[in-house]
mmCIF file of C-alpha atoms and ligand atoms in Angstrom:
data_model
loop_
_atom_site.group_PDB
_atom_site.id
_atom_site.type_symbol
_atom_site.label_atom_id
_atom_site.label_comp_id
_atom_site.label_asym_id
_atom_site.label_seq_id
_atom_site.Cartn_x
_atom_site.Cartn_y
_atom_site.Cartn_z
ATOM 1 C CA MET L 1 224.055 242.780 140.103
ATOM 2 C CA MET L 2 223.518 245.988 138.638
ATOM 3 C CA LYS L 3 220.013 247.625 138.388
ATOM 4 C CA THR L 4 219.989 247.791 134.812
ATOM 5 C CA ASP L 5 215.836 247.548 135.053
ATOM 6 C CA THR L 6 214.111 250.856 134.192
ATOM 7 C CA ILE L 7 210.659 249.755 135.381
ATOM 8 C CA VAL L 8 210.826 250.763 138.900
ATOM 9 C CA ASN L 9 208.324 248.200 140.922
ATOM 10 C CA VAL L 10 206.593 249.216 144.337
ATOM 11 C CA MET L 11 207.095 247.956 147.612
ATOM 12 C CA SER L 12 204.389 247.808 149.957
ATOM 13 C CA VAL L 13 203.939 246.886 153.895
ATOM 14 C CA ASP L 14 200.686 246.287 155.214
ATOM 15 C CA VAL L 15 201.129 246.820 158.742
ATOM 16 C CA GLU L 16 198.735 244.581 161.065
ATOM 17 C CA ASP L 17 199.210 241.993 163.791
ATOM 18 C CA TYR L 18 199.128 238.287 163.388
ATOM 19 C CA HIS L 19 197.248 237.447 166.340
ATOM 20 C CA ASP L 20 194.437 239.987 166.224
ATOM 21 C CA GLN L 21 193.687 238.689 163.020
ATOM 22 C CA LEU L 22 193.110 234.789 164.324
ATOM 23 C CA ALA L 23 191.090 236.137 166.670
ATOM 24 C CA LEU L 24 188.570 237.802 164.141
ATOM 25 C CA ASP L 25 189.111 235.319 161.823
ATOM 26 C CA PHE L 26 188.303 232.300 163.767
ATOM 27 C CA GLN L 27 186.171 233.711 167.068
ATOM 28 C CA ASP L 28 184.877 236.977 165.475
ATOM 29 C CA ARG L 29 186.396 239.191 168.245
ATOM 30 C CA ILE L 30 188.226 242.034 168.184
ATOM 31 C CA VAL L 31 191.328 241.777 170.684
ATOM 32 C CA PRO L 32 194.306 244.723 170.863
ATOM 33 C CA PRO L 33 197.452 244.091 168.667
ATOM 34 C CA ALA L 34 200.327 242.452 170.040
ATOM 35 C CA GLU L 35 203.659 244.193 170.483
ATOM 36 C CA GLU L 36 204.782 241.239 168.041
ATOM 37 C CA ALA L 37 203.546 243.958 165.596
ATOM 38 C CA VAL L 38 206.241 246.679 166.499
ATOM 39 C CA ARG L 39 209.358 244.303 166.508
ATOM 40 C CA ALA L 40 208.050 242.651 163.188
ATOM 41 C CA THR L 41 207.688 246.009 161.431
ATOM 42 C CA ASP L 42 210.851 247.512 163.172
ATOM 43 C CA ARG L 43 212.892 244.668 161.537
ATOM 44 C CA VAL L 44 211.283 245.580 158.320
ATOM 45 C CA LEU L 45 212.331 249.252 158.298
ATOM 46 C CA GLU L 46 215.615 248.104 159.181
ATOM 47 C CA LEU L 47 216.007 246.015 156.171
ATOM 48 C CA LEU L 48 214.404 248.984 154.163
ATOM 49 C CA ALA L 49 216.770 251.370 155.430
ATOM 50 C CA GLU L 50 219.509 249.138 154.937
ATOM 51 C CA CYS L 51 219.089 248.429 151.474
ATOM 52 C CA ARG L 52 217.639 252.212 150.626
ATOM 53 C CA VAL L 53 213.914 251.282 149.246
ATOM 54 C CA GLN L 54 211.342 253.558 150.118
ATOM 55 C CA ALA L 55 208.249 251.803 150.399
ATOM 56 C CA THR L 56 204.387 252.377 150.990
ATOM 57 C CA PHE L 57 203.034 251.641 154.177
ATOM 58 C CA PHE L 58 199.122 250.712 154.721
ATOM 59 C CA ILE L 59 198.693 251.114 158.315
ATOM 60 C CA LEU L 60 195.689 249.911 160.440
ATOM 61 C CA GLY L 61 193.944 252.614 162.497
ATOM 62 C CA GLU L 62 194.193 250.019 165.586
ATOM 63 C CA ILE L 63 197.939 249.713 165.014
ATOM 64 C CA ALA L 64 198.218 253.406 164.939
ATOM 65 C CA GLU L 65 196.481 253.437 168.229
ATOM 66 C CA HIS L 66 198.273 251.127 170.010
ATOM 67 C CA PHE L 67 201.327 251.830 168.831
ATOM 68 C CA PRO L 68 201.910 255.752 167.658
ATOM 69 C CA ASP L 69 205.733 255.640 168.043
ATOM 70 C CA LEU L 70 205.499 253.245 165.156
ATOM 71 C CA VAL L 71 203.540 255.239 163.282
ATOM 72 C CA ARG L 72 206.747 258.089 163.858
ATOM 73 C CA ARG L 73 209.551 255.798 163.108
ATOM 74 C CA ILE L 74 207.417 254.809 159.578
ATOM 75 C CA ALA L 75 207.143 258.488 158.668
ATOM 76 C CA ALA L 76 210.455 259.692 160.217
ATOM 77 C CA GLN L 77 211.865 256.853 157.459
ATOM 78 C CA GLY L 78 209.901 259.106 154.670
ATOM 79 C CA HIS L 79 207.786 256.355 153.624
ATOM 80 C CA HIS L 80 204.429 256.747 151.672
ATOM 81 C CA LEU L 81 201.707 256.376 154.145
ATOM 82 C CA GLY L 82 198.339 254.704 153.482
ATOM 83 C CA ILE L 83 195.834 253.240 155.366
ATOM 84 C CA HIS L 84 194.712 249.443 155.455
ATOM 85 C CA GLY L 85 190.842 249.926 157.966
ATOM 86 C CA TYR L 86 190.637 250.063 161.259
ATOM 87 C CA TYR L 87 190.197 246.947 162.005
ATOM 88 C CA HIS L 88 191.123 244.274 160.291
ATOM 89 C CA LEU L 89 187.593 243.625 158.805
ATOM 90 C CA HIS L 90 186.939 242.547 155.082
ATOM 91 C CA ILE L 91 184.877 245.381 152.990
ATOM 92 C CA TYR L 92 182.157 242.760 152.132
ATOM 93 C CA ARG L 93 181.536 242.107 155.993
ATOM 94 C CA GLN L 94 180.764 246.224 156.034
ATOM 95 C CA SER L 95 178.024 248.483 155.088
ATOM 96 C CA PRO L 96 179.217 251.466 152.994
ATOM 97 C CA PRO L 97 178.417 254.027 156.458
ATOM 98 C CA GLN L 98 180.326 251.412 158.317
ATOM 99 C CA PHE L 99 183.475 251.010 155.699
ATOM 100 C CA ARG L 100 183.443 254.912 155.070
ATOM 101 C CA GLN L 101 183.551 255.421 159.207
ATOM 102 C CA SER L 102 186.726 253.046 159.613
ATOM 103 C CA ILE L 103 188.761 254.426 156.740
ATOM 104 C CA GLU L 104 187.978 258.051 157.841
ATOM 105 C CA ARG L 105 188.619 257.462 161.714
ATOM 106 C CA ALA L 106 191.926 255.482 160.383
ATOM 107 C CA LYS L 107 193.170 257.974 158.329
ATOM 108 C CA LYS L 108 192.653 261.056 160.601
ATOM 109 C CA LEU L 109 194.619 259.167 163.077
ATOM 110 C CA VAL L 110 197.385 258.026 161.240
ATOM 111 C CA GLU L 111 198.000 261.769 159.695
ATOM 112 C CA ASP L 112 197.665 263.041 163.517
ATOM 113 C CA ILE L 113 200.236 261.144 164.768
ATOM 114 C CA ALA L 114 202.501 261.354 161.386
ATOM 115 C CA GLY L 115 201.719 265.059 160.878
ATOM 116 C CA ARG L 116 201.282 264.337 157.325
ATOM 117 C CA THR L 117 198.800 262.957 154.895
ATOM 118 C CA ALA L 118 198.182 259.383 154.697
ATOM 119 C CA ASP L 119 196.615 259.652 150.484
ATOM 120 C CA ALA L 120 197.202 255.699 149.643
ATOM 121 C CA HIS L 121 194.631 252.655 150.541
ATOM 122 C CA ARG L 122 194.845 248.866 150.382
ATOM 123 C CA ALA L 123 191.636 247.266 151.446
ATOM 124 C CA VAL L 124 191.957 244.206 154.099
ATOM 125 C CA ALA L 125 192.466 240.889 152.160
ATOM 126 C CA PHE L 126 192.293 242.627 148.701
ATOM 127 C CA SER L 127 188.297 242.620 149.481
ATOM 128 C CA ILE L 128 187.167 245.190 146.613
ATOM 129 C CA VAL L 129 185.690 242.810 144.418
ATOM 130 C CA GLU L 130 182.922 243.057 141.974
ATOM 131 C CA SER L 131 180.074 243.429 144.972
ATOM 132 C CA THR L 132 182.438 246.100 146.716
ATOM 133 C CA LEU L 133 183.344 248.191 144.209
ATOM 134 C CA TRP L 134 181.623 251.119 145.823
ATOM 135 C CA ALA L 135 184.185 251.170 148.255
ATOM 136 C CA LEU L 136 186.364 253.446 145.318
ATOM 137 C CA ASP L 137 183.650 255.959 145.596
ATOM 138 C CA ILE L 138 184.042 256.951 149.100
ATOM 139 C CA LEU L 139 187.778 256.714 149.116
ATOM 140 C CA VAL L 140 187.761 259.161 146.184
ATOM 141 C CA ASP L 141 185.334 261.215 148.474
ATOM 142 C CA LEU L 142 187.823 260.745 151.504
ATOM 143 C CA GLY L 143 190.405 262.350 149.815
ATOM 144 C CA PHE L 144 192.567 259.188 149.045
ATOM 145 C CA LYS L 145 194.784 259.695 145.494
ATOM 146 C CA TYR L 146 195.948 255.876 145.416
ATOM 147 C CA ASP L 147 194.411 252.557 146.052
ATOM 148 C CA SER L 148 195.878 248.985 145.537
ATOM 149 C CA SER L 149 193.144 246.819 146.830
ATOM 150 C CA ILE L 150 192.254 244.666 143.450
ATOM 151 C CA TYR L 151 193.545 241.327 142.713
ATOM 152 C CA PRO L 152 192.996 240.507 138.868
ATOM 153 C CA PHE L 153 192.772 236.648 139.212
ATOM 154 C CA GLN L 154 190.132 234.238 140.058
ATOM 155 C CA GLY L 155 190.909 233.870 143.891
ATOM 156 C CA ARG L 156 188.898 231.805 146.438
ATOM 157 C CA ARG L 157 187.993 234.509 148.909
ATOM 158 C CA TYR L 158 188.955 237.651 146.882
ATOM 159 C CA GLY L 159 190.008 238.283 143.234
ATOM 160 C CA ILE L 160 188.201 240.266 139.795
ATOM 161 C CA PRO L 161 188.998 237.564 137.199
ATOM 162 C CA ALA L 162 189.047 240.253 134.257
ATOM 163 C CA GLY L 163 189.991 243.208 136.282
ATOM 164 C CA SER L 164 192.944 245.034 135.068
ATOM 165 C CA ARG L 165 196.061 244.071 135.490
ATOM 166 C CA GLY L 166 197.782 247.506 135.101
ATOM 167 C CA LEU L 167 197.489 251.050 136.651
ATOM 168 C CA TYR L 168 194.337 252.653 135.474
ATOM 169 C CA GLN L 169 192.241 256.020 136.827
ATOM 170 C CA TYR L 170 189.011 255.218 138.606
ATOM 171 C CA ARG L 171 186.699 257.871 137.905
ATOM 172 C CA ALA L 172 183.684 258.475 140.368
ATOM 173 C CA ALA L 173 180.660 259.735 139.787
ATOM 174 C CA ASP L 174 181.093 263.429 140.351
ATOM 175 C CA GLY L 175 184.238 263.175 138.626
ATOM 176 C CA ARG L 176 186.886 263.093 140.639
ATOM 177 C CA THR L 177 189.669 260.510 140.100
ATOM 178 C CA LEU L 178 191.968 258.230 141.935
ATOM 179 C CA TRP L 179 194.849 255.841 140.472
ATOM 180 C CA GLU L 180 194.282 251.887 141.114
ATOM 181 C CA LEU L 181 197.402 250.058 141.061
ATOM 182 C CA PRO L 182 196.365 246.592 140.669
ATOM 183 C CA MET L 183 198.120 243.733 142.397
ATOM 184 C CA SER L 184 200.604 241.822 140.100
ATOM 185 C CA THR L 185 199.787 238.828 137.838
ATOM 186 C CA VAL L 186 201.123 237.023 134.999
ATOM 187 C CA THR L 187 199.416 234.681 132.841
ATOM 188 C CA TRP L 188 200.423 230.663 132.688
ATOM 189 C CA LEU L 189 198.639 227.746 131.343
ATOM 190 C CA GLY L 190 195.712 229.797 129.962
ATOM 191 C CA ARG L 191 194.935 231.603 133.121
ATOM 192 C CA ARG L 192 196.277 234.558 135.631
ATOM 193 C CA TRP L 193 198.479 233.869 138.907
ATOM 194 C CA PRO L 194 199.128 235.967 141.941
ATOM 195 C CA VAL L 195 203.008 236.457 142.332
ATOM 196 C CA CYS L 196 204.816 239.200 143.908
ATOM 197 C CA GLY L 197 203.706 239.225 147.704
ATOM 198 C CA GLY L 198 202.626 237.728 151.203
ATOM 199 C CA GLY L 199 202.389 234.203 150.838
ATOM 200 C CA TYR L 200 202.832 233.984 146.940
ATOM 201 C CA LEU L 201 206.365 235.864 147.128
ATOM 202 C CA ARG L 202 207.089 233.382 150.480
ATOM 203 C CA HIS L 203 206.230 229.941 149.040
ATOM 204 C CA PHE L 204 207.242 230.595 145.517
ATOM 205 C CA PRO L 205 211.076 229.704 144.759
ATOM 206 C CA LEU L 206 213.103 232.963 143.681
ATOM 207 C CA TRP L 207 213.508 231.983 140.423
ATOM 208 C CA LEU L 208 209.950 232.271 139.903
ATOM 209 C CA THR L 209 209.416 235.259 141.033
ATOM 210 C CA ASP L 210 212.264 236.433 139.235
ATOM 211 C CA SER L 211 210.870 235.242 136.167
ATOM 212 C CA ALA L 212 207.447 237.226 136.591
ATOM 213 C CA PHE L 213 209.285 240.161 136.842
ATOM 214 C CA ARG L 214 210.761 239.887 133.951
ATOM 215 C CA ARG L 215 207.158 238.944 132.285
ATOM 216 C CA LEU L 216 205.661 242.171 134.291
ATOM 217 C CA HIS L 217 208.638 244.189 132.875
ATOM 218 C CA ALA L 218 208.188 242.957 129.475
ATOM 219 C CA GLU L 219 204.681 244.246 129.459
ATOM 220 C CA GLY L 220 205.444 247.225 130.767
ATOM 221 C CA LEU L 221 204.027 246.418 133.944
ATOM 222 C CA PRO L 222 205.851 247.070 137.666
ATOM 223 C CA ALA L 223 205.637 244.365 140.129
ATOM 224 C CA VAL L 224 203.800 245.247 143.211
ATOM 225 C CA VAL L 225 205.209 243.487 145.854
ATOM 226 C CA TYR L 226 203.935 243.070 149.375
ATOM 227 C CA LEU L 227 204.747 241.975 152.918
ATOM 228 C CA HIS L 228 203.113 241.571 156.522
ATOM 229 C CA PRO L 229 205.637 242.223 158.831
ATOM 230 C CA TYR L 230 204.502 239.208 160.826
ATOM 231 C CA GLU L 231 206.341 237.338 157.748
ATOM 232 C CA VAL L 232 209.408 238.133 158.759
ATOM 233 C CA ILE L 233 209.026 236.790 162.756
ATOM 234 C CA THR L 234 210.299 233.324 162.344
ATOM 235 C CA ASP L 235 209.558 231.970 166.145
ATOM 236 C CA PRO L 236 206.132 233.212 166.517
ATOM 237 C CA VAL L 237 204.248 232.408 169.609
ATOM 238 C CA ILE L 238 200.933 230.871 168.800
ATOM 239 C CA GLU L 239 198.239 230.015 171.564
ATOM 240 C CA PRO L 240 195.462 228.335 171.100
ATOM 241 C CA LEU L 241 192.277 230.550 171.422
ATOM 242 C CA PRO L 242 189.658 230.331 174.215
ATOM 243 C CA GLY L 243 186.992 227.604 173.790
ATOM 244 C CA MET L 244 187.892 225.796 170.605
ATOM 245 C CA GLY L 245 186.815 222.635 169.629
ATOM 246 C CA LEU L 246 188.450 219.636 167.769
ATOM 247 C CA LYS L 247 187.528 220.547 163.994
ATOM 248 C CA GLN L 248 188.258 224.383 164.644
ATOM 249 C CA ARG L 249 191.515 223.236 166.291
ATOM 250 C CA LEU L 250 192.519 221.192 163.457
ATOM 251 C CA SER L 251 191.897 223.847 160.743
ATOM 252 C CA TYR L 252 193.927 226.479 163.150
ATOM 253 C CA ALA L 253 196.642 224.378 163.355
ATOM 254 C CA PHE L 254 196.817 223.846 159.809
ATOM 255 C CA PHE L 255 196.581 227.765 159.017
ATOM 256 C CA ASN L 256 198.963 228.319 161.604
ATOM 257 C CA TYR L 257 201.211 225.671 159.549
ATOM 258 C CA HIS L 258 200.844 227.290 156.204
ATOM 259 C CA GLN L 259 201.189 230.687 157.634
ATOM 260 C CA ARG L 260 204.579 230.096 159.199
ATOM 261 C CA LEU L 261 206.199 228.245 156.237
ATOM 262 C CA TRP L 262 209.543 229.633 154.422
ATOM 263 C CA ARG L 263 209.018 232.538 156.861
ATOM 264 C CA LYS L 264 212.496 232.267 157.501
ATOM 265 C CA HIS L 265 213.719 233.172 153.866
ATOM 266 C CA THR L 266 211.337 236.065 153.813
ATOM 267 C CA LEU L 267 214.156 238.840 154.530
ATOM 268 C CA SER L 268 216.850 237.456 152.092
ATOM 269 C CA LYS L 269 214.328 236.897 149.362
ATOM 270 C CA LEU L 270 213.644 240.543 149.717
ATOM 271 C CA ARG L 271 217.429 241.619 150.264
ATOM 272 C CA ARG L 272 217.732 240.059 147.108
ATOM 273 C CA LEU L 273 214.724 241.333 144.982
ATOM 274 C CA PHE L 274 216.208 244.609 146.248
ATOM 275 C CA SER L 275 219.560 244.153 144.748
ATOM 276 C CA ARG L 276 218.588 243.299 141.435
ATOM 277 C CA TYR L 277 215.638 245.571 140.734
ATOM 278 C CA PRO L 278 214.615 249.348 141.737
ATOM 279 C CA PHE L 279 211.719 249.483 143.960
ATOM 280 C CA SER L 280 209.626 252.733 145.519
ATOM 281 C CA THR L 281 206.573 253.907 146.355
ATOM 282 C CA ILE L 282 203.615 253.817 145.023
ATOM 283 C CA GLU L 283 203.235 257.596 144.957
ATOM 284 C CA GLN L 284 206.590 257.629 142.903
ATOM 285 C CA VAL L 285 205.935 254.377 140.619
ATOM 286 C CA VAL L 286 202.506 256.075 139.207
ATOM 287 C CA ALA L 287 204.384 259.107 138.555
ATOM 288 C CA ASP L 288 206.921 257.542 137.239
ATOM 289 C CA LEU L 289 204.356 255.657 135.007
ATOM 290 C CA THR L 290 201.904 258.435 134.216
ATOM 291 C CA SER L 291 204.994 260.622 132.919
ATOM 292 C CA ASP L 292 205.588 257.948 130.341
ATOM 293 C CA PRO L 293 202.644 258.261 127.816
ATOM 294 C CA ALA L 294 203.748 254.615 126.483
ATOM 295 C CA ALA L 295 203.224 253.045 130.222
ATOM 296 C CA ARG L 296 199.896 254.243 130.417
ATOM 297 C CA SER L 297 197.885 251.575 128.410
HETATM 298 ZN ZN1 ZN Z 301 195.769 242.707 155.774
#
């Protein structure tokens, strides 16, 4: 199929490990990221190279610390670099000084390894919500130019229900700015639904994602696709965590079942989207949108 669409969409990857998130979310323990994160991210890099797509990679500091060669490979393919926190800790579990320190540390580490700037940020689990909007001022202060962390819908764990659905410029108290590119939502049956990334992309059939793309484009909005590398690992080895009681084991099993569902279709779904629509980095998409005044509203 020809790529006739003129709106360029965002491809983004949140580089993190599935297993250390389980330890953190279920037992509040920080454990080193598993090697599987490298295997998964390399598979994503291969797909992007094969489809000639440039993406923005939001990298966790701990991934850069344990796997610096992976950061070098991402940079060597010319992808746009960003930060996803140091550990996979939600912002609302951190004080402003803790958040600043963790982001500053991750940014410096990724930039030192890659030898170039990492000027985009995506909050862990979209945890820039109304009570943590202070995080944007810290990001401006640390020199970030782009943020893509706000989910403008009523989520169970995240979201700003009345947030802007399109690109806008956030202005800090001192007048400095950054571009906020919210996650994609479409309105169906009178409410906003998340559509283009992670579990939503994985669970929805392709025709539904396609229809969401067309609706976004009709409004002049790019689709913001995000992927976690572990979503391409179809045979994850998921060990039970030590000392779990029966109730926790059940919720752990349910969580893992849900997270593994449809993983075997992730790569083929992305490949088909890449063949139908143009994609690029947040840096490029913001440049495209802001050079066209009609797309700025
Ligand atoms: Zn994440």
